[in-house]
Coordinates of N, CA and C in Angstrom, one line a residue:
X8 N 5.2 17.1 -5.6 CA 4.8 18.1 -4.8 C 6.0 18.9 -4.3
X9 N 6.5 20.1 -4.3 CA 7.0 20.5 -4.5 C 6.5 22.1 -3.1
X10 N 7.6 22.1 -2.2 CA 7.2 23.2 -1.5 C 8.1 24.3 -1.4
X11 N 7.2 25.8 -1.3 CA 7.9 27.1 -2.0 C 8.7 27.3 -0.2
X12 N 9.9 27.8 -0.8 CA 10.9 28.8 0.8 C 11.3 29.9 0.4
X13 N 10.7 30.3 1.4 CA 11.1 31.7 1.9 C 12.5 31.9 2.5
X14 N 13.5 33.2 1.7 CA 14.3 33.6 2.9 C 13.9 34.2 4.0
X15 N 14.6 33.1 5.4 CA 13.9 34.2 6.4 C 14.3 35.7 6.7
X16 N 15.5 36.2 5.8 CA 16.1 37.6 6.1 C 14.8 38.3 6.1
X17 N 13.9 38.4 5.0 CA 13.1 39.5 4.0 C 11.4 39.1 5.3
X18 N 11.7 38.2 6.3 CA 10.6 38.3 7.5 C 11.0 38.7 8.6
X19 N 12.5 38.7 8.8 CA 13.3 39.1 10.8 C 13.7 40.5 10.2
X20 N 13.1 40.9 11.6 CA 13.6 42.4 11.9 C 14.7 42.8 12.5
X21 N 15.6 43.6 12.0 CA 16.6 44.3 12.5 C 16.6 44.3 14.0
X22 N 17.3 43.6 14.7 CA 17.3 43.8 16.4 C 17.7 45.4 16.9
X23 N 16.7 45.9 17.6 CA 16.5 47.1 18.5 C 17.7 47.2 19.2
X24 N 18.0 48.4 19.2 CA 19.3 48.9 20.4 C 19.1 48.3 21.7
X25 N 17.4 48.3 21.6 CA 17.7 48.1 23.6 C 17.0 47.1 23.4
X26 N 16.8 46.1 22.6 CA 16.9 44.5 22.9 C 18.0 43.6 22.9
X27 N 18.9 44.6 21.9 CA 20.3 44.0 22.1 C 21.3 43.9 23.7
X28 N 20.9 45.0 23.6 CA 21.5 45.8 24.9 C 20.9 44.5 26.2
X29 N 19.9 44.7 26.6 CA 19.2 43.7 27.5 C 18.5 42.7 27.5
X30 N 18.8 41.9 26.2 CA 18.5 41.0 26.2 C 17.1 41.0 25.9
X31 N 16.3 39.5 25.1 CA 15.1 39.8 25.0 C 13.8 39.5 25.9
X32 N 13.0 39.3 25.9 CA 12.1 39.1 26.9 C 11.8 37.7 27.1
X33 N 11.0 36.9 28.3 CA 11.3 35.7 28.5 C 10.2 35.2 27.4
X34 N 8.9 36.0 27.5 CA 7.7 35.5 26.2 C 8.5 35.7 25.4
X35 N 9.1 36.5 24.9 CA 9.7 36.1 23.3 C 10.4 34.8 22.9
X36 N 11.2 35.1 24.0 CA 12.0 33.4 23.8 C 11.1 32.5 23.9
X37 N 10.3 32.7 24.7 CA 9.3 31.2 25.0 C 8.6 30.9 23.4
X38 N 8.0 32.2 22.8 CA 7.4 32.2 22.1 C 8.2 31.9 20.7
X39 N 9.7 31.9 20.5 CA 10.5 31.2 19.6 C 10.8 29.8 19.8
X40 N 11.1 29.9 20.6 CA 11.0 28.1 20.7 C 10.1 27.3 20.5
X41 N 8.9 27.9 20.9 CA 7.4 27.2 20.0 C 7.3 27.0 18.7
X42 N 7.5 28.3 18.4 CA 7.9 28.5 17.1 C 8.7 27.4 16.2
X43 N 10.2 27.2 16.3 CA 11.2 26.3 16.4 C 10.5 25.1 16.3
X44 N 9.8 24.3 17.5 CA 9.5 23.1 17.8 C 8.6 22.7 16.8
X45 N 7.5 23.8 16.6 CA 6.6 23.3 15.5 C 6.9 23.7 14.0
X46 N 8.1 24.6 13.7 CA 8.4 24.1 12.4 C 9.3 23.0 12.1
X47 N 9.9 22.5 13.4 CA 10.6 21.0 13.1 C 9.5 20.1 13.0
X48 N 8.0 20.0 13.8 CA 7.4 19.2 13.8 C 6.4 19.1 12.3
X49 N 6.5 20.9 11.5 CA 5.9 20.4 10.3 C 6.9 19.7 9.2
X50 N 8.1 20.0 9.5 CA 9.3 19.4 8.3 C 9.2 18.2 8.7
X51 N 8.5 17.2 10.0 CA 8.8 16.3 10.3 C 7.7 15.3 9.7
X52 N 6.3 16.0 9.5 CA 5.3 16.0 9.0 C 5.7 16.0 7.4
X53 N 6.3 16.8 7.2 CA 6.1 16.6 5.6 C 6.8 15.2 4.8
X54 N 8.0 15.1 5.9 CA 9.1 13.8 5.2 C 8.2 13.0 5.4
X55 N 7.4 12.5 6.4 CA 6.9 11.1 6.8 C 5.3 11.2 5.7
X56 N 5.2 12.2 5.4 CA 4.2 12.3 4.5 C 4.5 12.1 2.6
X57 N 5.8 12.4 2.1 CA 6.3 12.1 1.2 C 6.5 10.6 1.3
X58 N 7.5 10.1 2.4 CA 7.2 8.6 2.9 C 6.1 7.5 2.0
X59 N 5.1 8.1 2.7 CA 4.0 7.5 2.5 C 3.3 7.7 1.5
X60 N 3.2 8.9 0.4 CA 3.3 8.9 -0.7 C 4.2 7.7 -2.0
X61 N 5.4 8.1 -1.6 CA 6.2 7.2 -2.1 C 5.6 5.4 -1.7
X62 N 5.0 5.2 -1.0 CA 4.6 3.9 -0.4 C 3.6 3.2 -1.1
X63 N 2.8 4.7 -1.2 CA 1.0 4.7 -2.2 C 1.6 3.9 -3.5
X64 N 3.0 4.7 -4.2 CA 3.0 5.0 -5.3 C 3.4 3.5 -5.6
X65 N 4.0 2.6 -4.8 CA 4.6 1.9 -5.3 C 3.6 0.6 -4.8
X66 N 2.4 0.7 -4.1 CA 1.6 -0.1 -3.9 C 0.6 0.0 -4.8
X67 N 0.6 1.1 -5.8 CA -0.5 0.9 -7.1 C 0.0 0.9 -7.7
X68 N 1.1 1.1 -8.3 CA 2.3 0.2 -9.7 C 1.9 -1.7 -9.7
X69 N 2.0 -2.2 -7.6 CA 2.2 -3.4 -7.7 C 0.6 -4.3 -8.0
X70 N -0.7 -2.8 -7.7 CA -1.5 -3.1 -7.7 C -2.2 -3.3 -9.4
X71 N -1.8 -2.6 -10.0 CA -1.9 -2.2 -11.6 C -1.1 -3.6 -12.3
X72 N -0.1 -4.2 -11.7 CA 0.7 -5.2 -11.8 C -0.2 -6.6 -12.0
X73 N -0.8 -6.7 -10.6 CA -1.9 -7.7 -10.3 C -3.0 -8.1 -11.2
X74 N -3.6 -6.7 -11.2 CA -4.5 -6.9 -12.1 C -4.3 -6.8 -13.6
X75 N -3.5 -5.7 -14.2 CA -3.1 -6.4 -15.7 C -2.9 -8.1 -15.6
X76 N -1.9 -8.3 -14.6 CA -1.8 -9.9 -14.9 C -2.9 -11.0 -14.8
X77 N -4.2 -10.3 -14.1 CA -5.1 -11.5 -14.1 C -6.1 -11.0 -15.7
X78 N -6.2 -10.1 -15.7 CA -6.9 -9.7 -16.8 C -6.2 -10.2 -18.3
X79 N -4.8 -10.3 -18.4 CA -4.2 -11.4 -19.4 C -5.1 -12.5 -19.3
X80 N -5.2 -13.2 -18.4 CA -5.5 -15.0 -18.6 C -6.9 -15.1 -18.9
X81 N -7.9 -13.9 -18.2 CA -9.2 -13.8 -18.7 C -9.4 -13.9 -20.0
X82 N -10.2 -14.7 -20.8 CA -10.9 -14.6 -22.4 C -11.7 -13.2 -22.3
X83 N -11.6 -13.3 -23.5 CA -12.6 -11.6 -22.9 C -13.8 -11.7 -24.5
X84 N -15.1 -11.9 -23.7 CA -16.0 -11.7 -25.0 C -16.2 -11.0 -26.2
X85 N -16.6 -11.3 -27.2 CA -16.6 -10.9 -28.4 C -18.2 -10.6 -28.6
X86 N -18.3 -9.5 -28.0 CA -20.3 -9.3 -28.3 C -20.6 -9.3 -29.5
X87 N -19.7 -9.3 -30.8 CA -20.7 -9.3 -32.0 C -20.3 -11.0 -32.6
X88 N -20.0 -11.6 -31.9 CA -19.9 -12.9 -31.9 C -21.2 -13.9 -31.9
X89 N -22.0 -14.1 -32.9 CA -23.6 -14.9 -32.0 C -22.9 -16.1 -31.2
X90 N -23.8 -16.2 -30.4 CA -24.0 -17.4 -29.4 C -25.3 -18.5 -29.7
X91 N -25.1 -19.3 -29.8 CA -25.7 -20.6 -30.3 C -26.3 -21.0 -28.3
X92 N -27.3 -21.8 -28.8 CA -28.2 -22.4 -27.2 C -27.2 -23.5 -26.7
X93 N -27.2 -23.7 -25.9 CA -26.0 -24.3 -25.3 C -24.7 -24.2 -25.2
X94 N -23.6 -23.0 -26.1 CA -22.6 -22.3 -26.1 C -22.4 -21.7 -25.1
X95 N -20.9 -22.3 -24.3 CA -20.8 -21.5 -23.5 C -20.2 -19.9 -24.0
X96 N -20.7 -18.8 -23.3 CA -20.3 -17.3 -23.5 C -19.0 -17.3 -23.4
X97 N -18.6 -17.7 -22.0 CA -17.0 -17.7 -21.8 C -16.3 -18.5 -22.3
X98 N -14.9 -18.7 -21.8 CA -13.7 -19.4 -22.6 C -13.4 -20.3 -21.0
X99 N -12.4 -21.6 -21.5 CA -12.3 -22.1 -20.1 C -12.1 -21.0 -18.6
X100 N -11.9 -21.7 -17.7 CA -11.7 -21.1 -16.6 C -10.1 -21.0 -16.3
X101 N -9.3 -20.0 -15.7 CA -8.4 -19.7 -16.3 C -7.4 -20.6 -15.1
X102 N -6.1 -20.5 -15.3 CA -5.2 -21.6 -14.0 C -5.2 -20.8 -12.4
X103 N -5.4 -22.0 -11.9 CA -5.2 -21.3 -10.1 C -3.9 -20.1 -10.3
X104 N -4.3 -19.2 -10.1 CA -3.0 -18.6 -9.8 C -2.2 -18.5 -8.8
X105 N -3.2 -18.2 -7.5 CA -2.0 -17.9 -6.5 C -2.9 -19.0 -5.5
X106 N -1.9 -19.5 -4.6 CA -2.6 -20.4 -3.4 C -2.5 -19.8 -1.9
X107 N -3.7 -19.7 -1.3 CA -3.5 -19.1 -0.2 C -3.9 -20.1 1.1
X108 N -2.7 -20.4 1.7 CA -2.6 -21.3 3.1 C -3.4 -20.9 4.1
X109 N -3.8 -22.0 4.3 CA -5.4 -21.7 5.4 C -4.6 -22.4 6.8
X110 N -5.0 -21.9 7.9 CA -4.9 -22.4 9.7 C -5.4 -23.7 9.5
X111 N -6.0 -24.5 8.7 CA -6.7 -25.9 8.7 C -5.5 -26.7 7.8
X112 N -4.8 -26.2 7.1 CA -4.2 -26.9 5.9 C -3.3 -28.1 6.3
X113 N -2.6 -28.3 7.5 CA -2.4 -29.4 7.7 C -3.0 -30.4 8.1
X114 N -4.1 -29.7 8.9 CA -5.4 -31.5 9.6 C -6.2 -31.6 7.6
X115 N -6.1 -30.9 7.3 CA -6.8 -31.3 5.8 C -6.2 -32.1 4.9
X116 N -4.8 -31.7 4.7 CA -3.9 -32.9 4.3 C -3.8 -34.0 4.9
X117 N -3.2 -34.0 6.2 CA -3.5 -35.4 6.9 C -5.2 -36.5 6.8
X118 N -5.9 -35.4 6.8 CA -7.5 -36.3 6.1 C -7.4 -36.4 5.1
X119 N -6.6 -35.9 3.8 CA -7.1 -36.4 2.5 C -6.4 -37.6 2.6
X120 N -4.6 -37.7 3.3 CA -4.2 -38.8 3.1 C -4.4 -39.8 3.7
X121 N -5.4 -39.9 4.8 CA -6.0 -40.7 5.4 C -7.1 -41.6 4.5
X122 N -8.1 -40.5 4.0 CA -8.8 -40.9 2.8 C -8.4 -41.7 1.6
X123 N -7.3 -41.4 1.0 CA -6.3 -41.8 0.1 C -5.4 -43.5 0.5
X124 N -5.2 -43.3 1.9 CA -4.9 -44.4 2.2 C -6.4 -45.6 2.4
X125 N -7.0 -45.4 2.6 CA -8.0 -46.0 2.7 C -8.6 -46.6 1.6
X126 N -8.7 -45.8 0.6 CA -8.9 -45.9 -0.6 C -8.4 -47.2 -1.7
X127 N -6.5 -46.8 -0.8 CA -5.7 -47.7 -1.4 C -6.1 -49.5 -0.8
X128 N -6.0 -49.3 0.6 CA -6.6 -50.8 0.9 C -7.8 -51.3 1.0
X129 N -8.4 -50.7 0.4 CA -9.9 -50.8 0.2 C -9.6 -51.6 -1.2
X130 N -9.3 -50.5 -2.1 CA -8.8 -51.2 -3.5 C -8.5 -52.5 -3.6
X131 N -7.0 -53.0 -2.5 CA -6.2 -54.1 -2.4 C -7.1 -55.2 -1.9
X132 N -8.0 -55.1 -0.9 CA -8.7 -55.6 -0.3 C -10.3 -56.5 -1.2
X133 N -10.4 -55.8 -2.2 CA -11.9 -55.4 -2.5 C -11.8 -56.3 -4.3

């Protein structure tokens, strides 16, 4: 995206003998400095908005990333393939890919190995 500038010579007017002379009015000044404040605030608008472009761009690269990579491990059907009764359609199920840690994951371990130990002397015992 790409934005067009203007020189400002070919928009400011030649300053008047008698605004030179006495200075210019207090609304005018007032009315430049507004001016001023809100074209820093659109240049300030535009960087934080390329910003975040640039952010998009690289969160759907990572996103496009993801999913090519799960769409690899998928089998992917062959419709002019017949299927027989009891054939499964799909291919195995593909490997855990990613593991996501749950608020419970340590009382859950501590119960499996509780389970597991039990298991064990139950075994020994039995």
């Amino acid at each position: 995206m790409s934005y067009h500038t203007r020189s400002l010579s070919s928009h400011m007017r030649a300053p008047s003998a008698s605004s030179s002379s006495t200075g210019q009015s207090p609304a005018l000044l007032a009315r430049i400095e507004e001016k001023k404040a809100e074209l820093e605030s659109l240049r300030e608008l535009r960087d934080l908005s390329a910003a975040v472009a640039g952010q998009m761009e690289a969160l759907e690269k990572k996103l496009s990333t993801l999913s090519d990579g799960t769409e690899a491990k998928l089998a992917k059907p062959n419709p002019e393939a017949p299927v027989e009764e009891g054939q499964e359609v799909t291919g195995p199920l593909p490997q855990v890919l990613v593991r996501i840690p749950t608020e419970h994951a340590p009382a859950l371990q501590a119960q499996a190995e509780a389970a597991e130990a039990a298991a064990e002397e139950e075994s020994r015992l039995g």
